[in-house]
Amino acid sequence: MMGEAARERRQFWWFMLFALLVIGAGIGLRAPWPADEPRFVLVARQMWESGQWLFPHRGSELYSDKPPLYFWLLGASYALVRQWNIAFLLPSLLAALGTLTLTYDFARRSWNHRVGLWAAAAVLFSFQFVYQAKRAQIDPTVVFFITVGVYGIGRHVLLGPNWRWYWLGCFAAGLGVISKGVGFIALLALLPYALMRWRGWNGLSEPAPRGAGKWWLGGASFLLAIALWFVPMLVTALVSGDPEHRAYLNDLLYRQTATRYVSAWHHHAPWWYFIKVILTQWLPFVVFLPWLLGPWRQAWRQRDARVWWPLAWLLLVLLFFSASPGKRDMYILPALPALAWAAASFMPALVQRRGLRWALWVFSMLLGVGLLAVGLAALFGNPGYEARLVAERGLEVGSGALWLWRVLALMGALIVIAGIVCRLRHVLLFTALGVAVTWLGYGFGIAPLLDGESSSRDLMHEAREQAGADTVIGLVNWREQQLLQAVGPVTEFGFKQPEDEQWRRGIAWLQAEPTQRVLLSQDVAMPDCVDRGQIHPLGAANRRSWLLVDAQAVAGCR
């Protein structure tokens, strides 16, 4: 028995080592990229440098779009490694590994070790999960907190009773709220449990958890987690007398929460948008879906809560996010572990079916053929996407672009060769190799090649070289990556200010000391008074053209 337990532990840690390799590949080899990464790292860096941890800033303005927990985690990571290009990806990496561990453990406790590995592999072998885990966005952290919440509730209502896990799950949901606001969706898992308990479903905790006071302590735990930040922030905002603090409070509580959900002002999409996301971005895991419909139907007839409790919660989450007019693909990601829990017990048997094995093999082979074709076409031909990518990404026409196409072709060739060698007999190994090659190639090959342009590092170095070491660069119509990657003295004129107001302030600032100052701006929305014959082009970054404007170019502006 001890030997079996040791074998299972070894298998789990080998899986986690594979996950660490896939997700962690490339950490330290690139700087923050848009969208969101430069903004969040800039906010965290300003918190670290100023010591102001309650009220985040983006440049000179308060940043009220998101609660601050994720910025605190970025600051804590920097405190450990003291290198932002490493620190900014650590919260996502650790959160992803934590999510995989919880996914494995809940399925293991519900069924067995083998099913636990299948559940964790289903999450890891989903494109969207790894893509988000390799980025410094809030979503991997929120997914972890929500997964802790659902896990804790599940340990109580399916595998318990276990009040401590229930309270911890509710507390984690509160941490999700002060990360991005939507952490409370973990508590929706109580609704299908209540209905299933009422209808007498199988697989629920026996005896049924009793005690109204203990149930309500979950709500207190949820509020306690929120209060860790909200109470100090609220007291400071109300006592300080600073109108900016009041404006921050109002914007965060109303515009960025209720208004953003009910009447979103961007990212509009139809109601079925997240269905498309699941079917396309959760590949190759969702290849199993057509074969899962029959087992799920049978589990419904058997009233198996182990299968339908996570599925019911997934449907509630899908309904919640679909009801809002504003949608982004990562919103639905917290439901991925629940789908894995509902599917994993059936996957070992389903993968023996020839049709499913063919589907997995064809998907991975198409991935390899596609990468190989793109790389070879650019190396030996002149497709339109080659010139477009070189222009937009500021790649060197020679070595930079050449290496990019070589990396893509090599990745594709390795996947194709693996498919030919593995064939249907070892299709799971082929799928794992396809995932590994894709993300290792991206982390170690593609991302470093694109980093100079994507992070605006090259742009800001060129701007400093042209402006001079002591010249102050004023940012107009800027993006967070410019301020984050700035070299030497810089200033800005507000991020949320209208472009014409930024130009008005910038021109007045430039004319006040014309020999010691220049402006850096996008080559759009420039005032008519600026002499375009006197500007200094810097090149492309983030699919935009940038330029320096000195005092001679604005001599005609008043």
mmCIF file of N, CA and C in Angstrom, residues 66-69 142 145-146 170-185 187 222 225-226 229 257:
data_model
loop_
_atom_site.group_PDB
_atom_site.id
_atom_site.type_symbol
_atom_site.label_atom_id
_atom_site.label_comp_id
_atom_site.label_asym_id
_atom_site.label_seq_id
_atom_site.Cartn_x
_atom_site.Cartn_y
_atom_site.Cartn_z
ATOM 1 N N LYS A 66 -9.230 48.501 -11.045
ATOM 2 C CA LYS A 66 -9.152 47.200 -10.388
ATOM 3 C C LYS A 66 -8.788 47.383 -8.911
ATOM 4 N N PRO A 67 -9.287 46.495 -8.036
ATOM 5 C CA PRO A 67 -8.807 46.473 -6.647
ATOM 6 C C PRO A 67 -7.317 46.139 -6.608
ATOM 7 N N PRO A 68 -6.662 46.334 -5.458
ATOM 8 C CA PRO A 68 -5.193 46.319 -5.458
ATOM 9 C C PRO A 68 -4.521 44.996 -5.111
ATOM 10 N N LEU A 69 -5.249 43.919 -4.794
ATOM 11 C CA LEU A 69 -4.584 42.719 -4.301
ATOM 12 C C LEU A 69 -3.545 42.197 -5.282
ATOM 13 N N VAL A 142 -7.180 35.317 -10.158
ATOM 14 C CA VAL A 142 -8.604 35.217 -9.858
ATOM 15 C C VAL A 142 -9.093 33.783 -10.043
ATOM 16 N N PHE A 145 -8.120 31.866 -6.913
ATOM 17 C CA PHE A 145 -8.958 32.160 -5.750
ATOM 18 C C PHE A 145 -10.356 31.558 -5.909
ATOM 19 N N ILE A 146 -10.911 31.652 -7.115
ATOM 20 C CA ILE A 146 -12.235 31.074 -7.345
ATOM 21 C C ILE A 146 -12.174 29.551 -7.239
ATOM 22 N N CYS A 170 -14.973 30.298 1.260
ATOM 23 C CA CYS A 170 -15.666 31.595 1.246
ATOM 24 C C CYS A 170 -14.667 32.741 1.393
ATOM 25 N N PHE A 171 -13.643 32.550 2.231
ATOM 26 C CA PHE A 171 -12.605 33.565 2.394
ATOM 27 C C PHE A 171 -11.874 33.785 1.069
ATOM 28 N N ALA A 172 -11.542 32.691 0.369
ATOM 29 C CA ALA A 172 -10.859 32.806 -0.924
ATOM 30 C C ALA A 172 -11.721 33.539 -1.942
ATOM 31 N N ALA A 173 -13.039 33.309 -1.908
ATOM 32 C CA ALA A 173 -13.931 34.048 -2.806
ATOM 33 C C ALA A 173 -13.835 35.540 -2.538
ATOM 34 N N GLY A 174 -13.709 35.927 -1.262
ATOM 35 C CA GLY A 174 -13.529 37.342 -0.935
ATOM 36 C C GLY A 174 -12.222 37.889 -1.462
ATOM 37 N N LEU A 175 -11.147 37.086 -1.398
ATOM 38 C CA LEU A 175 -9.881 37.526 -1.984
ATOM 39 C C LEU A 175 -10.023 37.713 -3.493
ATOM 40 N N GLY A 176 -10.834 36.866 -4.118
ATOM 41 C CA GLY A 176 -11.099 37.048 -5.542
ATOM 42 C C GLY A 176 -11.796 38.365 -5.833
ATOM 43 N N VAL A 177 -12.646 38.806 -4.906
ATOM 44 C CA VAL A 177 -13.343 40.085 -5.084
ATOM 45 C C VAL A 177 -12.360 41.236 -5.051
ATOM 46 N N ILE A 178 -11.388 41.218 -4.128
ATOM 47 C CA ILE A 178 -10.442 42.332 -4.061
ATOM 48 C C ILE A 178 -9.287 42.143 -5.034
ATOM 49 N N SER A 179 -9.403 41.126 -5.890
ATOM 50 C CA SER A 179 -8.477 40.993 -7.017
ATOM 51 C C SER A 179 -9.091 41.563 -8.288
ATOM 52 N N LYS A 180 -10.344 41.165 -8.572
ATOM 53 C CA LYS A 180 -10.974 41.625 -9.806
ATOM 54 C C LYS A 180 -12.474 41.849 -9.673
ATOM 55 N N GLY A 181 -13.036 41.590 -8.540
ATOM 56 C CA GLY A 181 -14.451 41.884 -8.332
ATOM 57 C C GLY A 181 -15.384 40.712 -8.510
ATOM 58 N N VAL A 182 -14.996 39.692 -9.290
ATOM 59 C CA VAL A 182 -15.923 38.607 -9.626
ATOM 60 C C VAL A 182 -15.684 37.354 -8.795
ATOM 61 N N GLY A 183 -14.864 37.446 -7.764
ATOM 62 C CA GLY A 183 -14.580 36.267 -6.964
ATOM 63 C C GLY A 183 -15.805 35.660 -6.314
ATOM 64 N N PHE A 184 -16.856 36.455 -6.137
ATOM 65 C CA PHE A 184 -18.068 35.958 -5.480
ATOM 66 C C PHE A 184 -18.742 34.838 -6.271
ATOM 67 N N ILE A 185 -18.402 34.658 -7.556
ATOM 68 C CA ILE A 185 -19.086 33.617 -8.326
ATOM 69 C C ILE A 185 -18.788 32.223 -7.768
ATOM 70 N N LEU A 187 -19.281 31.402 -4.787
ATOM 71 C CA LEU A 187 -20.388 31.137 -3.866
ATOM 72 C C LEU A 187 -21.632 30.633 -4.590
ATOM 73 N N PHE A 222 -16.197 35.528 3.932
ATOM 74 C CA PHE A 222 -16.167 36.217 2.645
ATOM 75 C C PHE A 222 -15.993 37.722 2.849
ATOM 76 N N ALA A 225 -12.430 38.826 4.211
ATOM 77 C CA ALA A 225 -11.378 38.942 3.201
ATOM 78 C C ALA A 225 -11.468 40.280 2.462
ATOM 79 N N ILE A 226 -12.672 40.691 2.117
ATOM 80 C CA ILE A 226 -12.855 41.977 1.425
ATOM 81 C C ILE A 226 -12.452 43.125 2.343
ATOM 82 N N TRP A 229 -8.832 44.921 2.807
ATOM 83 C CA TRP A 229 -8.455 46.099 2.030
ATOM 84 C C TRP A 229 -9.503 47.199 2.093
ATOM 85 N N THR A 257 -17.920 48.365 -11.342
ATOM 86 C CA THR A 257 -18.578 47.129 -10.905
ATOM 87 C C THR A 257 -19.951 47.023 -11.543
#
